[in-house]
Coordinates of C-alpha atoms in Angstrom, one line a residue:
M1 CA 103.1 80.3 89.6
T2 CA 102.3 80.4 93.4
Y3 CA 103.7 77.6 95.1
L4 CA 102.8 77.7 98.8
F5 CA 99.0 77.9 99.6
N6 CA 96.5 76.0 101.5
Q7 CA 93.1 77.0 100.3
P8 CA 93.1 79.6 98.0
S9 CA 90.1 80.9 99.5
A10 CA 92.0 81.4 102.9
F11 CA 94.9 82.9 101.6
A12 CA 94.4 86.2 102.4
A13 CA 93.2 85.6 106.1
E14 CA 96.3 83.1 106.6
L15 CA 98.9 85.7 105.3
I16 CA 97.4 88.2 107.5
E17 CA 97.7 86.1 110.6
G18 CA 101.2 85.1 109.7
F19 CA 102.2 88.5 109.2
V20 CA 100.9 89.6 112.6
A21 CA 102.8 86.7 114.1
A22 CA 106.0 87.8 112.8
N23 CA 105.6 91.5 113.4
A24 CA 103.9 91.4 116.8
D25 CA 106.3 94.2 118.2
K26 CA 104.8 96.4 115.7
V27 CA 101.4 95.5 114.7
R28 CA 98.3 93.7 116.0
Q29 CA 95.2 92.0 114.1
V30 CA 91.8 93.5 114.2
S31 CA 88.8 92.9 112.0
G32 CA 89.4 94.2 109.0
G33 CA 93.4 94.5 109.0
V34 CA 96.0 95.8 111.2
V35 CA 96.8 98.4 113.7
R36 CA 100.0 99.6 115.9
S37 CA 100.8 97.4 118.6
T38 CA 102.5 100.3 120.1
R39 CA 101.4 103.2 121.7
S40 CA 100.6 106.5 119.3
Q41 CA 100.9 109.8 120.6
P42 CA 97.5 111.2 122.1
D43 CA 95.2 113.5 120.4
T44 CA 97.3 112.9 117.1
V45 CA 95.6 112.3 113.4
A46 CA 95.5 108.8 112.8
V47 CA 96.6 107.7 109.2
I48 CA 94.8 104.9 107.6
V49 CA 96.1 103.1 104.5
G50 CA 94.7 100.2 102.7
G51 CA 93.5 98.5 99.5
G52 CA 93.7 94.7 98.2
S53 CA 96.0 92.2 99.4
G54 CA 98.7 91.0 97.2
H55 CA 101.0 94.3 96.8
Y56 CA 103.0 93.6 100.1
P57 CA 104.7 95.7 101.7
A58 CA 101.8 97.7 100.9
F59 CA 99.5 98.1 102.9
A60 CA 100.2 96.2 105.9
G61 CA 104.2 96.1 105.7
L62 CA 103.7 99.8 106.1
V63 CA 102.0 100.2 109.7
G64 CA 104.1 101.4 112.6
Q65 CA 105.8 104.4 114.2
G66 CA 106.5 107.3 111.9
L67 CA 104.0 105.6 109.0
A68 CA 100.3 104.5 108.9
H69 CA 98.7 103.8 112.1
G70 CA 96.3 101.2 110.5
A71 CA 96.2 99.0 107.3
A72 CA 92.7 98.0 105.9
M73 CA 93.4 94.6 103.8
G74 CA 91.1 93.4 101.3
N75 CA 91.0 89.8 99.5
L76 CA 93.6 89.4 96.8
F77 CA 93.6 92.6 94.2
A78 CA 90.1 93.5 96.0
S79 CA 89.5 96.5 97.9
P80 CA 88.8 95.9 101.7
S81 CA 84.9 96.5 102.3
A82 CA 83.7 100.0 104.4
Q83 CA 83.0 97.8 107.3
Q84 CA 86.6 96.7 107.4
I85 CA 88.0 100.1 106.8
Y86 CA 85.6 101.4 109.6
N87 CA 86.8 98.7 111.9
V88 CA 90.4 99.6 111.5
A89 CA 90.0 103.3 111.6
R90 CA 87.9 102.5 114.7
A91 CA 90.7 101.0 116.4
A92 CA 93.6 103.3 115.5
H93 CA 91.6 106.6 116.1
N94 CA 93.9 109.0 118.5
G95 CA 91.3 111.4 119.1
A96 CA 92.3 114.1 116.2
G97 CA 90.5 112.3 113.6
V98 CA 91.0 110.0 110.8
L99 CA 92.8 110.2 107.4
L100 CA 92.2 107.3 105.0
L101 CA 94.7 107.1 102.1
F102 CA 94.2 104.6 99.1
G103 CA 95.0 104.0 95.3
N104 CA 92.6 105.7 93.1
Y105 CA 90.7 102.8 92.0
A106 CA 86.9 102.5 91.8
G107 CA 86.4 99.9 94.5
D108 CA 88.7 101.6 97.3
V109 CA 86.8 105.0 96.3
L110 CA 83.5 103.8 97.1
H111 CA 84.6 101.5 100.2
F112 CA 86.7 104.2 101.7
G113 CA 84.1 107.0 101.0
Q114 CA 81.3 105.3 102.7
A115 CA 83.7 104.4 105.7
C116 CA 84.3 107.9 105.8
E117 CA 80.4 109.0 106.1
R118 CA 79.8 106.4 108.7
L119 CA 83.0 107.9 110.7
R120 CA 81.6 111.4 110.4
A121 CA 78.1 110.3 111.2
E122 CA 79.4 108.8 114.6
G123 CA 81.5 112.2 115.0
I124 CA 84.7 111.0 114.4
A125 CA 86.5 113.7 112.1
C126 CA 87.6 112.1 108.8
E127 CA 89.0 112.9 105.4
V128 CA 89.9 110.9 102.5
L129 CA 92.7 110.9 99.6
A130 CA 92.9 108.9 96.5
V131 CA 96.6 108.8 95.5
T132 CA 97.0 109.4 91.6
D133 CA 100.8 109.4 90.6
D134 CA 100.6 106.5 87.6
V135 CA 101.3 109.1 84.6
S136 CA 100.4 106.1 82.0
S137 CA 96.9 105.9 83.1
A138 CA 95.1 109.1 82.2
S139 CA 96.5 112.3 80.6
H140 CA 98.0 115.0 82.3
D141 CA 94.6 116.9 81.7
E142 CA 92.8 114.4 83.6
R143 CA 95.5 113.6 86.0
M144 CA 92.6 113.1 88.9
K145 CA 91.5 109.9 86.9
R146 CA 95.0 108.5 87.4
R147 CA 95.9 105.5 89.5
G148 CA 97.6 104.9 92.8
V149 CA 100.7 102.8 92.4
A150 CA 104.0 102.8 94.0
G151 CA 103.5 106.5 94.6
D152 CA 101.4 105.6 97.5
L153 CA 104.6 105.4 99.6
C154 CA 105.4 109.1 99.1
V155 CA 101.9 110.2 100.2
F156 CA 101.3 107.9 103.0
K157 CA 104.9 108.9 104.1
V158 CA 104.5 112.6 104.0
A159 CA 100.9 112.3 105.7
A160 CA 102.0 110.2 108.3
A161 CA 104.9 112.4 109.3
A162 CA 102.7 115.2 109.6
A163 CA 100.4 113.3 111.8
E164 CA 103.4 112.5 114.0
A165 CA 104.5 116.1 114.2
G166 CA 101.1 117.0 115.7
D167 CA 99.5 118.7 112.5
D168 CA 95.8 118.9 112.8
L169 CA 93.7 117.0 110.2
A170 CA 93.2 119.8 107.8
T171 CA 96.8 120.3 107.6
V172 CA 97.9 116.7 107.4
L173 CA 95.4 116.4 104.4
K174 CA 96.9 119.6 102.9
K175 CA 100.4 118.0 103.2
A176 CA 99.2 114.7 101.8
Q177 CA 97.5 116.7 98.8
H178 CA 100.5 118.5 98.0
A179 CA 102.9 115.5 98.1
N180 CA 100.1 113.7 95.8
D181 CA 100.4 116.7 93.4
R182 CA 104.2 116.2 93.1
T183 CA 104.8 112.7 92.8
R184 CA 104.9 110.8 89.3
T185 CA 105.1 107.1 88.6
F186 CA 105.8 105.3 85.2
G187 CA 105.9 101.4 85.1
V188 CA 106.4 98.6 82.8
A189 CA 105.7 94.8 83.0
F190 CA 107.3 91.5 81.4
S191 CA 104.8 89.1 82.7
G192 CA 101.7 88.9 84.6
C193 CA 101.0 87.1 88.2
T194 CA 99.3 84.0 89.1
L195 CA 97.2 84.1 92.2
P196 CA 97.0 81.0 94.7
G197 CA 95.3 78.1 92.9
A198 CA 94.7 79.8 89.3
S199 CA 96.1 77.9 86.3
H200 CA 97.4 80.7 84.4
P201 CA 98.3 84.4 84.7
L202 CA 95.7 87.3 85.5
F203 CA 97.2 88.6 82.2
E204 CA 100.2 87.7 79.8
V205 CA 102.9 89.4 78.1
E206 CA 104.3 88.1 74.9
K207 CA 107.8 86.5 75.8
G208 CA 110.3 88.9 74.7
R209 CA 108.1 91.7 75.0
M210 CA 107.4 94.9 77.6
A211 CA 104.0 96.4 78.4
L212 CA 104.6 99.9 78.9
G213 CA 102.4 101.8 81.8
L214 CA 100.6 98.3 82.5
G215 CA 98.5 98.5 85.7
I216 CA 99.2 96.7 89.0
H217 CA 96.2 94.5 88.5
G218 CA 96.7 93.9 84.8
E219 CA 94.9 97.1 83.6
P220 CA 95.8 98.1 80.2
G221 CA 99.2 99.7 79.4
I222 CA 99.9 102.3 76.5
S223 CA 101.8 100.2 74.3
E224 CA 104.5 97.1 73.9
T225 CA 108.1 97.1 73.0
A226 CA 110.7 94.6 73.0
V227 CA 112.3 94.3 76.4
P228 CA 115.4 96.7 76.2
R229 CA 118.7 96.7 78.3
A230 CA 118.8 97.8 82.0
D231 CA 120.4 101.3 80.4
E232 CA 117.9 101.9 77.9
L233 CA 114.9 101.2 80.5
A234 CA 116.7 103.4 82.9
E235 CA 116.3 106.0 80.0
I236 CA 112.8 105.4 79.1
F237 CA 112.0 106.1 82.9
V238 CA 113.8 109.1 83.4
D239 CA 112.7 110.7 79.9
R240 CA 109.1 110.0 80.7
L241 CA 109.1 111.3 84.2
L242 CA 111.1 114.6 83.3
S243 CA 108.3 115.4 80.9
E244 CA 105.8 115.0 83.6
R245 CA 107.0 117.6 86.2
P246 CA 104.4 119.4 88.3
A247 CA 103.2 122.8 86.8
D248 CA 105.0 124.7 89.9
V249 CA 108.4 123.2 88.9
T250 CA 109.4 125.5 86.4
Q251 CA 113.0 123.9 85.8
V252 CA 114.5 120.6 86.3
A253 CA 118.1 121.8 87.1
G254 CA 118.5 122.2 90.6
Q255 CA 115.4 120.8 91.9
R256 CA 115.4 118.0 94.6
V257 CA 113.5 114.8 94.3
A258 CA 113.0 111.7 96.2
V259 CA 113.3 108.6 94.2
I260 CA 111.8 105.0 94.5
L261 CA 113.1 102.2 92.2
N262 CA 110.0 99.5 93.1
G263 CA 110.3 96.1 91.9
L264 CA 106.5 94.4 91.3
G265 CA 107.4 90.9 92.9
S266 CA 109.6 88.7 90.3
V267 CA 112.4 91.0 89.7
K268 CA 115.4 90.6 91.7
Y269 CA 117.2 93.5 93.8
E270 CA 120.5 92.9 92.1
E271 CA 118.6 93.9 88.9
L272 CA 117.0 96.7 90.3
F273 CA 120.6 98.0 91.2
V274 CA 121.8 97.7 87.9
V275 CA 118.8 99.7 86.7
Y276 CA 119.2 102.4 89.4
R277 CA 122.9 102.8 88.6
R278 CA 122.2 104.3 85.2
I279 CA 118.9 106.3 86.7
A280 CA 121.5 107.9 89.2
Q281 CA 123.6 108.9 86.2
L282 CA 120.9 110.4 84.3
L283 CA 119.3 112.6 87.2
S284 CA 122.7 113.7 88.2
A285 CA 123.2 114.9 84.5
A286 CA 119.7 116.7 84.6
Q287 CA 121.4 118.6 87.8
L288 CA 118.7 117.0 90.2
Q289 CA 119.7 116.3 93.7
V290 CA 118.3 112.5 94.7
V291 CA 117.3 112.8 98.6
E292 CA 117.1 109.5 100.1
P293 CA 116.3 107.1 97.5
D294 CA 114.6 103.9 98.0
V295 CA 115.6 100.7 96.0
G296 CA 113.3 97.5 96.4
E297 CA 110.1 96.3 96.9
F298 CA 107.4 98.6 98.1
V299 CA 104.1 98.3 96.0
T300 CA 104.1 94.8 94.2
S301 CA 101.6 93.0 92.1
F302 CA 102.0 89.6 93.8
N303 CA 104.5 87.8 91.7
M304 CA 104.3 90.1 88.6
A305 CA 107.6 90.5 86.7
G306 CA 107.7 94.1 86.4
V307 CA 109.5 97.4 87.5
S308 CA 108.6 101.2 88.3
L309 CA 110.1 104.4 89.0
T310 CA 108.5 107.0 91.1
L311 CA 109.9 110.7 91.6
M312 CA 108.4 113.1 94.4
W313 CA 109.5 116.6 93.5
L314 CA 110.6 118.3 97.0
D315 CA 110.5 121.4 98.7
D316 CA 111.6 122.3 102.0
E317 CA 108.4 120.8 103.7
L318 CA 108.1 117.7 101.7
E319 CA 111.9 117.1 102.0
T320 CA 111.5 117.0 105.9
L321 CA 108.6 115.0 106.2
W322 CA 110.1 112.4 103.6
R323 CA 113.4 112.2 105.8
A324 CA 111.4 111.9 109.0
P325 CA 112.0 108.6 110.7
A326 CA 109.7 105.4 110.5
N327 CA 109.7 102.2 111.7
T328 CA 107.5 99.7 110.2
P329 CA 107.9 95.7 109.5
A330 CA 109.0 96.6 105.6
Y331 CA 110.2 100.3 105.6
R332 CA 112.8 102.0 108.0
K333 CA 113.9 105.3 107.9
G334 CA 116.3 107.5 110.1
S335 CA 117.0 106.9 113.7
V336 CA 113.7 105.7 115.4
L337 CA 112.9 105.4 119.3
I338 CA 111.6 102.1 120.5
A339 CA 107.8 102.9 121.0
E340 CA 106.1 101.6 124.1
P341 CA 103.7 98.4 123.6
L342 CA 100.2 98.5 124.5
S343 CA 98.8 96.4 127.4
A344 CA 97.1 93.4 127.1
A345 CA 94.0 94.9 127.8
E346 CA 94.3 97.6 125.2
C347 CA 94.6 95.2 122.5
E348 CA 91.4 93.2 123.2
E349 CA 88.8 94.0 120.7
I350 CA 85.2 93.9 121.2
S351 CA 83.4 92.0 118.9
E352 CA 80.0 91.4 120.1
E353 CA 77.2 91.7 117.7
T354 CA 73.7 92.8 118.8
L355 CA 70.4 92.2 116.9
P356 CA 67.5 94.7 117.0
Q357 CA 64.3 93.4 118.5
A358 CA 62.1 91.9 115.1
S359 CA 58.5 91.4 115.1
T360 CA 57.1 88.1 114.1
A361 CA 56.1 89.5 110.7
S362 CA 59.5 90.8 109.7
Q363 CA 61.1 87.4 111.0
H364 CA 59.1 85.6 108.6
S365 CA 60.1 88.1 105.7
A366 CA 63.7 87.4 106.9
R367 CA 63.3 83.7 106.4
R368 CA 62.0 84.1 103.0
V369 CA 64.5 86.6 102.3
L370 CA 67.1 84.1 103.1
E371 CA 65.4 81.6 100.4
L372 CA 65.9 84.2 97.7
L373 CA 69.6 85.0 98.7
E374 CA 70.4 81.1 98.8
A375 CA 68.6 80.7 95.4
V376 CA 70.4 83.4 94.2
A377 CA 74.1 81.9 95.5
V378 CA 72.8 78.9 93.4
M379 CA 72.4 80.6 90.3
I380 CA 75.7 82.6 90.4
Q381 CA 77.7 79.8 91.0
R382 CA 76.2 78.0 88.2
H383 CA 76.9 81.3 86.0
A384 CA 80.4 82.6 87.6
G385 CA 82.4 81.2 84.5
Q386 CA 80.0 82.7 82.0
L387 CA 80.1 86.2 83.8
G388 CA 84.2 86.2 84.3
D389 CA 83.8 85.6 80.5
I390 CA 82.0 88.5 79.7
D391 CA 83.9 90.6 81.9
A392 CA 87.0 89.6 80.5
V393 CA 86.2 91.0 77.0
A394 CA 87.1 94.3 78.4
G395 CA 87.9 93.9 81.9
D396 CA 90.2 91.9 84.2
G397 CA 87.6 88.8 83.9
D398 CA 87.0 88.4 87.6
H399 CA 83.3 89.5 87.9
G400 CA 81.9 86.2 88.4
I401 CA 84.6 85.3 90.8
G402 CA 83.6 88.1 92.9
M403 CA 80.0 88.1 92.7
E404 CA 80.4 84.4 94.1
R405 CA 82.4 85.2 96.8
G406 CA 79.9 88.0 97.9
V407 CA 76.7 86.0 97.6
L408 CA 78.2 83.2 99.5
G409 CA 79.5 85.7 102.3
A410 CA 76.1 87.1 102.3
V411 CA 74.0 83.9 102.6
E412 CA 76.5 82.6 105.6
K413 CA 75.8 85.7 107.4
A414 CA 72.1 85.7 106.7
R415 CA 71.8 82.1 107.8
E416 CA 73.6 83.0 111.1
V417 CA 71.7 85.9 111.9
A418 CA 68.2 84.1 110.8
A419 CA 69.0 81.6 113.4
R420 CA 69.2 84.4 116.2
G421 CA 66.0 85.7 115.3
A422 CA 66.9 88.9 113.1
G423 CA 64.1 90.6 111.0
A424 CA 64.4 91.3 107.4
G425 CA 65.9 94.9 107.4
S426 CA 68.8 93.4 109.9
L427 CA 69.5 90.4 108.1
L428 CA 69.6 92.3 104.6
C429 CA 72.0 94.9 106.1
R430 CA 74.1 92.2 107.6
A431 CA 74.2 90.4 104.5
A432 CA 75.0 93.7 102.7
D433 CA 78.4 93.9 104.7
A434 CA 79.3 90.5 104.5
W435 CA 78.7 90.6 100.7
A436 CA 81.0 93.6 100.4
D437 CA 83.9 92.1 102.4
K438 CA 83.9 88.9 100.8
A439 CA 83.6 90.1 97.3
G440 CA 85.9 93.3 97.3
G441 CA 86.1 95.5 94.6
T442 CA 83.6 98.0 92.9
S443 CA 81.1 95.1 92.4
G444 CA 81.2 94.2 96.4
A445 CA 81.1 98.0 97.4
L446 CA 77.7 98.5 94.8
W447 CA 75.8 95.6 96.4
G448 CA 76.7 96.3 99.8
V449 CA 75.0 99.8 99.0
A450 CA 72.1 97.7 97.6
L451 CA 71.2 95.3 99.9
T452 CA 71.7 98.2 103.0
A453 CA 69.6 100.5 101.4
L454 CA 67.0 97.8 100.7
G455 CA 67.3 96.5 104.3
T456 CA 67.0 99.7 105.7
A457 CA 63.7 100.4 103.8
L458 CA 62.1 97.2 105.1
G459 CA 63.2 97.7 108.6
D460 CA 62.5 95.0 111.4
S461 CA 58.9 95.7 112.5
A462 CA 56.5 94.9 109.5
A463 CA 56.4 92.3 106.8
A464 CA 58.2 93.1 103.5
D465 CA 55.5 94.2 101.4
A466 CA 55.3 95.5 97.8
P467 CA 55.4 99.2 98.7
R468 CA 58.4 98.7 100.9
V469 CA 60.2 96.5 98.6
A470 CA 59.9 99.1 95.9
A471 CA 60.8 101.8 98.1
G472 CA 64.1 99.8 99.1
V473 CA 65.0 99.0 95.3
Q474 CA 64.6 103.0 94.7
D475 CA 66.7 104.1 97.6
A476 CA 69.1 101.2 96.2
K477 CA 69.2 102.9 92.8
E478 CA 69.7 106.3 94.4
G479 CA 72.5 105.1 96.7
I480 CA 74.4 103.0 93.8
M481 CA 74.5 106.1 91.3
H482 CA 75.9 108.5 94.3
F483 CA 78.3 106.6 95.2
G484 CA 79.3 105.0 92.0
K485 CA 78.9 108.0 89.9
A486 CA 77.4 105.8 86.9
R487 CA 74.4 107.2 84.8
V488 CA 72.4 105.1 82.3
G489 CA 74.1 104.9 79.3
D490 CA 77.5 104.4 80.9
K491 CA 77.4 100.8 80.4
T492 CA 77.4 99.3 84.0
M493 CA 74.6 98.1 86.2
V494 CA 72.8 101.2 86.5
D495 CA 71.8 100.5 82.9
V496 CA 69.7 97.6 84.4
L497 CA 68.9 98.8 87.9
V498 CA 67.3 102.2 86.9
P499 CA 64.6 100.9 84.4
F500 CA 63.8 97.7 86.7
S501 CA 63.2 100.1 89.9
D502 CA 61.2 102.5 87.7
A503 CA 59.1 99.6 86.4
L504 CA 58.9 98.0 89.6
S505 CA 57.6 101.2 91.4
A506 CA 55.0 101.8 88.5
A507 CA 53.6 98.6 88.8
V508 CA 53.4 98.8 92.4
A509 CA 51.8 102.1 92.0
Q510 CA 49.4 100.7 89.8
G511 CA 48.1 98.3 92.6
A512 CA 50.1 94.9 91.4
S513 CA 51.2 92.2 94.3
L514 CA 54.9 92.2 95.0
T515 CA 55.4 89.0 92.8
E516 CA 53.4 90.5 89.5
A517 CA 55.3 93.9 89.8
W518 CA 58.9 92.1 90.3
L519 CA 58.0 89.8 87.3
R520 CA 57.1 92.7 85.3
A521 CA 60.2 94.7 86.1
A522 CA 62.4 91.7 86.0
A523 CA 61.3 91.3 82.3
V524 CA 62.4 94.9 81.4
A525 CA 65.7 94.1 83.4
E526 CA 66.6 91.3 81.1
Q527 CA 66.1 93.5 78.2
A528 CA 67.9 96.3 79.2
A529 CA 70.8 94.1 80.2
Q530 CA 71.1 92.9 76.7
A531 CA 71.0 96.2 75.6
T532 CA 74.2 97.2 77.2
A533 CA 75.9 95.1 74.4
Q534 CA 75.5 98.1 72.3
L535 CA 76.9 100.8 74.6
V536 CA 80.6 102.0 74.9
P537 CA 81.6 102.0 78.5
K538 CA 82.3 105.4 79.8
V539 CA 83.5 104.4 83.5
G540 CA 85.4 101.8 85.2
R541 CA 88.4 99.4 84.2
A542 CA 86.7 98.6 80.7
R543 CA 86.8 102.3 79.9
P544 CA 90.3 102.2 78.2
L545 CA 89.5 99.1 75.9
A546 CA 85.9 100.9 75.2
E547 CA 85.5 99.7 71.9
K548 CA 86.6 96.4 72.2
S549 CA 83.4 95.8 74.5
V550 CA 80.8 96.7 71.8
G551 CA 78.7 93.9 70.8
T552 CA 79.1 92.5 74.5
P553 CA 76.8 93.2 77.4
D554 CA 78.1 94.7 80.6
A555 CA 79.1 91.8 83.4
G556 CA 77.3 93.6 86.0
A557 CA 74.3 94.6 84.2
V558 CA 73.9 90.7 83.3
S559 CA 74.4 89.5 86.5
L560 CA 72.0 92.1 88.2
A561 CA 69.0 90.9 85.5
M562 CA 70.3 87.1 86.5
I563 CA 69.5 88.3 90.0
V564 CA 66.4 89.6 89.8
N565 CA 65.0 87.1 87.3
T566 CA 66.1 84.3 89.7
V567 CA 64.4 86.2 93.0
G568 CA 61.2 86.5 90.5
D569 CA 61.1 82.9 89.6
L570 CA 61.2 82.0 93.2
L571 CA 58.6 84.5 94.4
K572 CA 56.3 83.1 91.6
E573 CA 56.7 79.6 93.1
H574 CA 55.8 80.9 96.4
S575 CA 52.6 82.7 95.2
A576 CA 51.7 79.8 93.3
S577 CA 52.2 77.3 96.6
E578 CA 50.2 79.9 98.6
Q579 CA 47.2 79.8 96.1
G580 CA 47.2 76.0 95.7
A581 CA 46.8 76.1 99.8

């Protein structure tokens, strides 16, 4: 369990504040995460890493000279939003472009991809790379679908050392890709982690058993076995990883490897050393040369009891970059000169937000949109538990919590900007950023895309009429399918959004009012959501447990149907009151 916290909802924000206070000589806080508080070499690539909180030292602990220039930090186990990533990248940019590095999780892929597009649109060169080192999460033939776990550190270290050496963005990316191609990790877990305020772990492993290949958020493993002796676990690790060597490594004997034995939160250092003792023996027997091994905690899972082993197969270039010095709050290597601190003026962050001028009609529409968001928030809070139960059948059970965080964040921001005279478009776009910030994960990213698309279509100059709303919903559909890569039949919210959007556009084209068109489309959405019960998931975290989900609708599809029906009910009330008047 977690012993020390105040309000669970404030835990992530408070841990960042405390982390920065303890490491002010190396990092400073910016909106969305942390960046170096020391002067970086001008006109060099900035390496930005990130992901959910709860994995310390990843990601904030790896910011400093010789390693990352900044870390975008989401909520516990939730990806940072595109806005957070963008903020961190802008603050850390040194003039030669930005490389965004993260683990290969759907929410991170979405958010970092959106941030990259935004940076490029502003003229900042940007590239992205998702780390894919977890051999248990997909077959060798589908290795680009693999998760990023403790091998993150290898890729981050190589990229950052290349950036420090003055390589251009294309070269830094190429070297990071090379490191990713040559990095493999296999992990096990003995028990799950319990987040602040929770009464039970996110997942459980039967006492005396060990889950092989279980992910750092509780994603399904490949099998379970009795907990072995330390030497036997070392043999499992080494056998599995030696069978997974990169294609360009034709033989094991004589190769050099970087090694990370990583504790996932509750396994003590002394236990790790006992396991590493046997790992070192086995690697020596295989005639492998170990280069500067690391034993400790590098990518954790809050207080999970688990261990992973990572090998990065080295060549001359990778070895040079792996050995390069680094000095961060949680990771030190070699001899590093003390970096020059930034001045107080350079550390100041400009956070002033301006709103576009809005017409009276659009401001009136904005107030209506706020009422709709507030009604949706009430509904989501009432059904959060139900949505979590649906999601838990084949997922991690956090959909309801994420939706609740997202909609409450959106309402708070919408109230703020409405009071300042925002139009409907600006209100929705600001609410979109807040939803993505607070919710995190894939769901947060997709709802951020949807509300941004709708807000952009409505704009701030005219009332939110039926054609604009229908066009905005269609843009939201296209945006979600572009970023999320899901299609109808994959068992996602797309299975509801597509028929809803098509029905709404068709009704508007036939001359129906916004209320009538929305109600017709909402009925279609409800039927589509229930129909997802018979589908087999083809994307997302539910994919590994695909058959288990048959008979249960998709949580994202259900929540979308609930939202459009809630909006429809309120539109109907507004229409009735206006007609009565």
